[in-house]
Amino acid sequence: MAAITKTKKKDFLTIGEWDTEDIDELLQEAAALKKAQKQGEPTPYLSGKILGMIFEKSSTRTRVSFEAGMLQLGGHALFLSSRDIQLGRGETIQDTAKVLSRYVDALMIRTFAHETVEEFAKYADVPVINGLTDLHHPTQVLADLLTIYEHKHKLKGLKVCYLGDGHNNMCHSLLEGAVKMGMDISVASPKGYLPNPQILGAAKNEAAKKGVKVEVGESPEAMIQNADIVITDVWASMGQEEEAKQRLQVFQNYQVNESLCKHAKADFLFLHCLPAHRGEEVTAGIIDGPHSAVFDEAENRLHAHKAILKKLLEKC
Ligand code: CP
Ligand code: NVA
């Protein structure tokens, strides 16, 4: 039997592992796919392809946008809750990845430890997409970059400010994404909740190459100064439910509210990956107000995911 030669697969585990040019290309592709969808043009680029989606945590946006996106590209998506597949009963990641690779063309995984998606990627023969780990949320940040571009018509030269839990997935992927695209980024977080030192260090190195600034500090007023983009996230991420009460105290001074936002640029854009807790990390006045683009941001998950799927799968 003739040997089948396969091109080396590429995964989407973090923003940091992609080049600026690749991210730029993904953003342009996402914009083109969005336009095609709005104009009712068919986009059957992944006809007959199947995406397996493993979820070890809850999801509204990620699940529905990947599934809808795959259908819009002419393919199919399978929702695989870890509660229902043998992975949840102790079958190894290695065996699960190898078996699923025989059935599907790509895998998307939402899980706890980042090492879990890395292990999936190591053993899967098909591209693996990180649909959120405790450490990174790269597909969300691609959608955020698209949203910023649509509203500000550029990325380079803008200042992004993230407030709240600096040690979470959103902050880490934003640090990587902002500097890659030539934006300054400041992070306002209390002591003990600062970004992962390796991710912060790598972002600072990349920032030095790009001539942009990465600032981390405890003062929300200082960090938000002159920000073009203001971003926050929940104070207790999935898996941290038991710490939720204590975190309400720790982060109370980091709420994105009308008074704090006076220090940002007058035309600042507010983003939140959602789900949000109004009255905790953000006031209703901000998230439901004129500066907010959170529903454009949520919509853009769909377009960004389609661009990722097309890029990873079209040549497979
Ligand atoms: N922002 C985000 O990832 O939303 P879901 O948890 O609903 O997928
Ligand atoms: N930081 C949040 C993001 C949810 C999309 C969490 O991990 O729960």
Short mmCIF file of C-alpha atoms and ligand atoms in Angstrom, two decimals:
data_model
loop_
_atom_site.label_atom_id
_atom_site.label_comp_id
_atom_site.label_asym_id
_atom_site.label_seq_id
_atom_site.Cartn_x
_atom_site.Cartn_y
_atom_site.Cartn_z
CA MET A 1 0.00 0.00 0.00
CA ALA A 2 1.38 3.44 -0.91
CA ALA A 3 2.45 5.56 2.07
CA ILE A 4 0.31 8.62 2.68
CA THR A 5 2.48 11.70 3.23
CA LYS A 6 0.88 14.24 5.53
CA THR A 7 1.98 17.84 5.96
CA LYS A 8 3.09 18.67 9.50
CA LYS A 9 0.07 19.70 11.52
CA LYS A 10 -0.10 23.07 13.29
CA ASP A 11 -1.92 23.62 16.58
CA PHE A 12 -3.46 26.74 18.12
CA LEU A 13 -2.55 26.50 21.81
CA THR A 14 -1.39 30.04 22.61
CA ILE A 15 -1.21 33.39 20.83
CA GLY A 16 2.47 33.64 21.73
CA GLU A 17 3.48 30.73 19.50
CA TRP A 18 2.09 32.46 16.38
CA ASP A 19 3.97 35.15 14.45
CA THR A 20 2.64 38.66 14.06
CA GLU A 21 2.19 38.02 10.32
CA ASP A 22 0.15 34.87 11.00
CA ILE A 23 -2.11 36.67 13.47
CA ASP A 24 -2.54 39.47 11.00
CA GLU A 25 -3.47 36.94 8.31
CA LEU A 26 -5.99 35.28 10.67
CA LEU A 27 -7.56 38.66 11.40
CA GLN A 28 -7.87 39.47 7.71
CA GLU A 29 -9.36 36.03 7.04
CA ALA A 30 -11.82 36.48 9.91
CA ALA A 31 -12.89 39.86 8.51
CA ALA A 32 -13.33 38.34 5.02
CA LEU A 33 -15.39 35.43 6.38
CA LYS A 34 -17.51 37.88 8.38
CA LYS A 35 -18.17 39.94 5.26
CA ALA A 36 -19.04 36.83 3.24
CA GLN A 37 -21.49 35.71 5.91
CA LYS A 38 -23.17 39.13 6.08
CA GLN A 39 -23.54 39.09 2.29
CA GLY A 40 -24.97 35.59 2.35
CA GLU A 41 -22.10 34.12 0.33
CA PRO A 42 -21.48 30.41 0.94
CA THR A 43 -18.07 29.49 2.41
CA PRO A 44 -17.78 25.70 2.06
CA TYR A 45 -13.99 25.62 2.62
CA LEU A 46 -14.15 22.69 5.05
CA SER A 47 -16.72 20.54 3.33
CA GLY A 48 -16.77 17.06 4.87
CA LYS A 49 -14.35 17.96 7.70
CA ILE A 50 -15.18 17.14 11.32
CA LEU A 51 -14.18 18.99 14.49
CA GLY A 52 -14.29 17.13 17.83
CA MET A 53 -14.90 19.49 20.77
CA ILE A 54 -13.97 18.21 24.25
CA PHE A 55 -15.34 20.26 27.13
CA GLU A 56 -14.22 19.75 30.73
CA LYS A 57 -15.70 23.15 31.72
CA SER A 58 -18.94 24.98 30.86
CA SER A 59 -19.27 27.16 27.77
CA THR A 60 -21.84 29.17 25.84
CA ARG A 61 -19.86 31.21 23.31
CA THR A 62 -16.97 28.87 22.58
CA ARG A 63 -19.16 25.83 22.11
CA VAL A 64 -21.83 27.45 19.96
CA SER A 65 -19.50 29.57 17.84
CA PHE A 66 -17.17 26.66 17.01
CA GLU A 67 -20.12 24.42 16.18
CA ALA A 68 -21.94 27.05 14.11
CA GLY A 69 -18.67 28.08 12.44
CA MET A 70 -17.85 24.53 11.41
CA LEU A 71 -21.34 24.13 9.89
CA GLN A 72 -21.03 27.44 8.04
CA LEU A 73 -17.74 26.21 6.56
CA GLY A 74 -19.46 23.09 5.25
CA GLY A 75 -18.17 20.76 7.97
CA HIS A 76 -19.53 19.24 11.15
CA ALA A 77 -18.74 19.51 14.86
CA LEU A 78 -19.13 16.95 17.65
CA PHE A 79 -19.71 18.10 21.23
CA LEU A 80 -17.88 15.72 23.57
CA SER A 81 -18.49 16.40 27.23
CA SER A 82 -15.75 14.87 29.37
CA ARG A 83 -18.56 13.59 31.61
CA ASP A 84 -19.80 11.38 28.80
CA ILE A 85 -16.63 10.16 27.11
CA GLN A 86 -14.22 7.64 28.65
CA LEU A 87 -11.69 10.43 29.35
CA GLY A 88 -13.89 11.35 32.32
CA ARG A 89 -13.56 7.78 33.62
CA GLY A 90 -9.79 7.76 33.45
CA GLU A 91 -8.92 6.79 29.86
CA THR A 92 -5.58 8.45 29.16
CA ILE A 93 -5.18 11.66 27.17
CA GLN A 94 -2.69 9.82 24.97
CA ASP A 95 -5.16 7.08 24.00
CA THR A 96 -8.05 9.54 23.64
CA ALA A 97 -6.01 11.80 21.35
CA LYS A 98 -4.82 8.89 19.21
CA VAL A 99 -8.29 7.37 18.88
CA LEU A 100 -10.11 10.63 18.13
CA SER A 101 -7.48 11.48 15.50
CA ARG A 102 -8.71 8.44 13.54
CA TYR A 103 -12.25 9.89 13.39
CA VAL A 104 -12.02 13.67 13.22
CA ASP A 105 -9.95 16.26 11.34
CA ALA A 106 -9.30 18.62 14.28
CA LEU A 107 -9.84 18.75 18.03
CA MET A 108 -10.83 21.68 20.21
CA ILE A 109 -10.39 21.29 23.96
CA ARG A 110 -11.51 23.34 26.96
CA THR A 111 -9.90 22.12 30.15
CA PHE A 112 -8.15 23.04 33.41
CA ALA A 113 -4.37 22.44 33.24
CA HIS A 114 -2.66 23.88 30.18
CA GLU A 115 -0.47 20.75 30.13
CA THR A 116 -3.61 18.78 29.18
CA VAL A 117 -3.98 20.56 25.80
CA GLU A 118 -0.23 20.29 25.28
CA GLU A 119 -0.45 16.54 25.84
CA PHE A 120 -3.42 16.28 23.47
CA ALA A 121 -1.46 18.20 20.85
CA LYS A 122 1.56 15.94 21.36
CA TYR A 123 -0.37 12.71 20.78
CA ALA A 124 -3.05 13.84 18.32
CA ASP A 125 -2.31 13.47 14.62
CA VAL A 126 -4.74 16.31 13.87
CA PRO A 127 -4.57 20.03 14.74
CA VAL A 128 -5.53 20.85 18.34
CA ILE A 129 -7.15 24.16 19.33
CA ASN A 130 -7.09 25.48 22.89
CA GLY A 131 -10.67 26.48 23.75
CA LEU A 132 -9.50 27.77 27.18
CA THR A 133 -7.22 26.46 29.89
CA ASP A 134 -6.47 27.93 33.31
CA LEU A 135 -3.44 29.60 31.70
CA HIS A 136 -4.55 30.80 28.26
CA HIS A 137 -7.63 31.78 26.24
CA PRO A 138 -6.14 32.42 22.78
CA THR A 139 -9.27 32.08 20.61
CA GLN A 140 -10.95 34.78 22.71
CA VAL A 141 -8.05 37.16 22.28
CA LEU A 142 -8.06 36.70 18.51
CA ALA A 143 -11.72 37.80 18.57
CA ASP A 144 -10.77 40.71 20.85
CA LEU A 145 -8.09 41.86 18.41
CA LEU A 146 -10.60 41.72 15.57
CA THR A 147 -13.08 43.77 17.62
CA ILE A 148 -10.46 46.38 18.50
CA TYR A 149 -9.45 46.63 14.83
CA GLU A 150 -13.05 47.08 13.72
CA HIS A 151 -13.68 49.85 16.24
CA LYS A 152 -10.31 51.64 16.17
CA HIS A 153 -9.24 50.83 12.57
CA LYS A 154 -5.75 49.92 13.79
CA LEU A 155 -3.98 47.93 16.48
CA LYS A 156 -0.43 49.29 16.42
CA GLY A 157 0.09 52.24 18.74
CA LEU A 158 -2.97 51.66 20.93
CA LYS A 159 -2.82 51.17 24.70
CA VAL A 160 -4.72 48.27 26.25
CA CYS A 161 -5.39 48.19 29.99
CA TYR A 162 -6.48 44.96 31.70
CA LEU A 163 -7.79 45.22 35.26
CA GLY A 164 -8.47 42.50 37.81
CA ASP A 165 -7.04 38.99 38.06
CA GLY A 166 -3.69 39.32 36.32
CA HIS A 167 -2.95 35.65 36.84
CA ASN A 168 -5.79 34.35 34.69
CA ASN A 169 -6.15 32.99 31.17
CA MET A 170 -7.52 36.23 29.67
CA CYS A 171 -4.74 38.42 31.00
CA HIS A 172 -2.07 35.98 29.83
CA SER A 173 -3.39 35.69 26.28
CA LEU A 174 -3.94 39.46 26.12
CA LEU A 175 -0.36 40.12 27.17
CA GLU A 176 0.81 37.89 24.34
CA GLY A 177 -1.64 39.26 21.78
CA ALA A 178 -1.21 42.95 22.54
CA VAL A 179 2.57 43.03 22.24
CA LYS A 180 2.56 40.78 19.15
CA MET A 181 0.36 43.34 17.43
CA GLY A 182 2.40 46.39 18.54
CA MET A 183 0.15 47.63 21.32
CA ASP A 184 1.19 48.89 24.77
CA ILE A 185 -0.41 46.94 27.59
CA SER A 186 -0.82 47.75 31.27
CA VAL A 187 -2.15 45.34 33.88
CA ALA A 188 -3.66 46.51 37.18
CA SER A 189 -3.80 43.69 39.72
CA PRO A 190 -3.40 43.33 43.47
CA LYS A 191 -0.36 41.62 45.01
CA GLY A 192 -0.57 37.86 44.71
CA TYR A 193 -2.60 38.04 41.48
CA LEU A 194 0.09 39.22 39.09
CA PRO A 195 0.61 37.53 35.72
CA ASN A 196 2.52 34.27 35.42
CA PRO A 197 6.22 35.34 35.50
CA GLN A 198 7.20 33.30 32.40
CA ILE A 199 4.36 34.74 30.31
CA LEU A 200 5.06 38.25 31.57
CA GLY A 201 8.80 37.85 30.90
CA ALA A 202 8.18 36.60 27.37
CA ALA A 203 5.74 39.48 26.73
CA LYS A 204 8.36 41.97 27.95
CA ASN A 205 10.98 40.46 25.61
CA GLU A 206 8.60 40.62 22.66
CA ALA A 207 7.64 44.19 23.67
CA ALA A 208 11.30 45.23 23.63
CA LYS A 209 11.63 43.86 20.07
CA LYS A 210 8.48 45.67 18.97
CA GLY A 211 9.28 48.92 20.81
CA VAL A 212 6.10 48.79 22.94
CA LYS A 213 5.51 48.93 26.70
CA VAL A 214 4.32 46.32 29.20
CA GLU A 215 3.46 47.77 32.62
CA VAL A 216 2.17 45.93 35.67
CA GLY A 217 1.08 47.76 38.81
CA GLU A 218 -1.27 47.71 41.73
CA SER A 219 -2.90 51.09 41.08
CA PRO A 220 -5.92 50.87 38.73
CA GLU A 221 -5.90 54.67 38.28
CA ALA A 222 -2.24 54.68 37.21
CA MET A 223 -2.55 51.67 34.89
CA ILE A 224 -5.73 52.82 33.10
CA GLN A 225 -4.27 56.27 32.37
CA ASN A 226 -4.85 57.16 28.69
CA ALA A 227 -5.96 53.65 27.77
CA ASP A 228 -7.65 53.21 24.38
CA ILE A 229 -9.02 49.81 25.35
CA VAL A 230 -10.22 48.82 28.83
CA ILE A 231 -10.63 45.10 29.51
CA THR A 232 -11.64 43.10 32.53
CA ASP A 233 -12.75 39.59 33.34
CA VAL A 234 -14.49 37.74 36.16
CA TRP A 235 -12.72 37.83 39.51
CA ALA A 236 -13.20 34.09 40.06
CA SER A 237 -12.59 31.94 37.00
CA MET A 238 -14.03 28.50 36.40
CA GLY A 239 -12.50 26.16 38.95
CA GLN A 240 -12.06 28.96 41.53
CA GLU A 241 -15.65 28.92 42.80
CA GLU A 242 -14.58 28.18 46.38
CA GLU A 243 -12.43 31.35 46.44
CA ALA A 244 -15.21 33.54 44.99
CA LYS A 245 -16.17 35.23 48.28
CA GLN A 246 -12.60 36.04 49.24
CA ARG A 247 -11.86 37.29 45.72
CA LEU A 248 -14.76 39.79 45.97
CA GLN A 249 -12.78 41.48 48.75
CA VAL A 250 -9.37 41.22 47.07
CA PHE A 251 -10.49 42.80 43.80
CA GLN A 252 -13.04 45.36 45.03
CA ASN A 253 -10.82 48.34 44.08
CA TYR A 254 -10.38 47.00 40.55
CA GLN A 255 -13.99 47.37 39.43
CA VAL A 256 -14.30 49.00 36.01
CA ASN A 257 -16.73 51.82 36.75
CA GLU A 258 -17.56 55.32 35.54
CA SER A 259 -15.21 57.04 37.97
CA LEU A 260 -12.18 54.85 37.12
CA CYS A 261 -12.82 55.14 33.37
CA LYS A 262 -12.45 58.95 33.58
CA HIS A 263 -8.69 58.23 33.55
CA ALA A 264 -8.90 56.35 30.23
CA LYS A 265 -9.08 58.13 26.85
CA ALA A 266 -12.41 59.86 26.25
CA ASP A 267 -13.23 57.43 23.41
CA PHE A 268 -12.06 54.25 25.18
CA LEU A 269 -13.49 50.91 24.12
CA PHE A 270 -14.65 48.46 26.79
CA LEU A 271 -14.29 44.70 26.25
CA HIS A 272 -15.15 41.69 28.41
CA CYS A 273 -14.99 38.09 27.20
CA LEU A 274 -18.24 37.27 29.05
CA PRO A 275 -19.88 35.86 31.08
CA ALA A 276 -19.86 39.03 33.21
CA HIS A 277 -20.95 39.83 36.76
CA ARG A 278 -22.50 43.30 36.71
CA GLY A 279 -21.78 45.11 39.97
CA GLU A 280 -18.61 43.09 40.56
CA GLU A 281 -15.79 43.47 38.02
CA VAL A 282 -17.80 45.99 35.95
CA THR A 283 -20.77 48.27 36.47
CA ALA A 284 -23.88 47.90 34.33
CA GLY A 285 -23.33 51.51 33.22
CA ILE A 286 -20.03 50.58 31.59
CA ILE A 287 -20.80 47.15 30.14
CA ASP A 288 -24.21 48.25 28.83
CA GLY A 289 -23.05 51.78 28.00
CA PRO A 290 -21.80 53.54 24.86
CA HIS A 291 -18.14 52.49 25.21
CA SER A 292 -18.90 48.79 25.36
CA ALA A 293 -18.44 46.45 22.39
CA VAL A 294 -18.94 43.20 24.28
CA PHE A 295 -21.58 41.80 21.92
CA ASP A 296 -19.49 42.59 18.83
CA GLU A 297 -16.68 40.86 20.69
CA ALA A 298 -18.87 37.81 21.37
CA GLU A 299 -19.99 37.71 17.72
CA ASN A 300 -16.40 37.91 16.58
CA ARG A 301 -15.63 34.60 18.29
CA LEU A 302 -17.55 33.02 15.40
CA HIS A 303 -15.56 34.76 12.68
CA ALA A 304 -12.20 34.35 14.42
CA HIS A 305 -12.83 30.63 14.98
CA LYS A 306 -13.74 30.13 11.35
CA ALA A 307 -10.45 31.76 10.33
CA ILE A 308 -8.50 29.49 12.71
CA LEU A 309 -10.31 26.38 11.45
CA LYS A 310 -9.76 27.32 7.81
CA LYS A 311 -6.07 28.03 8.40
CA LEU A 312 -5.43 24.79 10.30
CA LEU A 313 -7.60 22.49 8.23
CA GLU A 314 -7.75 23.63 4.66
CA LYS A 315 -4.46 22.05 3.64
CA CYS A 316 -4.79 18.91 5.81
N1 CP B 1 -15.83 33.97 26.56
C1 CP B 1 -16.03 32.64 26.59
O1 CP B 1 -15.12 31.83 26.39
O2 CP B 1 -17.32 32.29 26.81
P1 CP B 1 -17.87 30.82 27.12
O3 CP B 1 -17.29 30.41 28.45
O4 CP B 1 -19.35 30.97 27.15
O5 CP B 1 -17.41 29.90 26.03
N1 NVA B 2 -11.33 33.74 33.10
C1 NVA B 2 -12.62 33.14 32.80
C2 NVA B 2 -12.92 33.26 31.36
C3 NVA B 2 -14.26 32.70 30.95
C4 NVA B 2 -14.49 32.73 29.47
C5 NVA B 2 -12.64 31.70 33.25
O1 NVA B 2 -11.63 31.01 33.02
O2 NVA B 2 -13.63 31.27 33.82
#
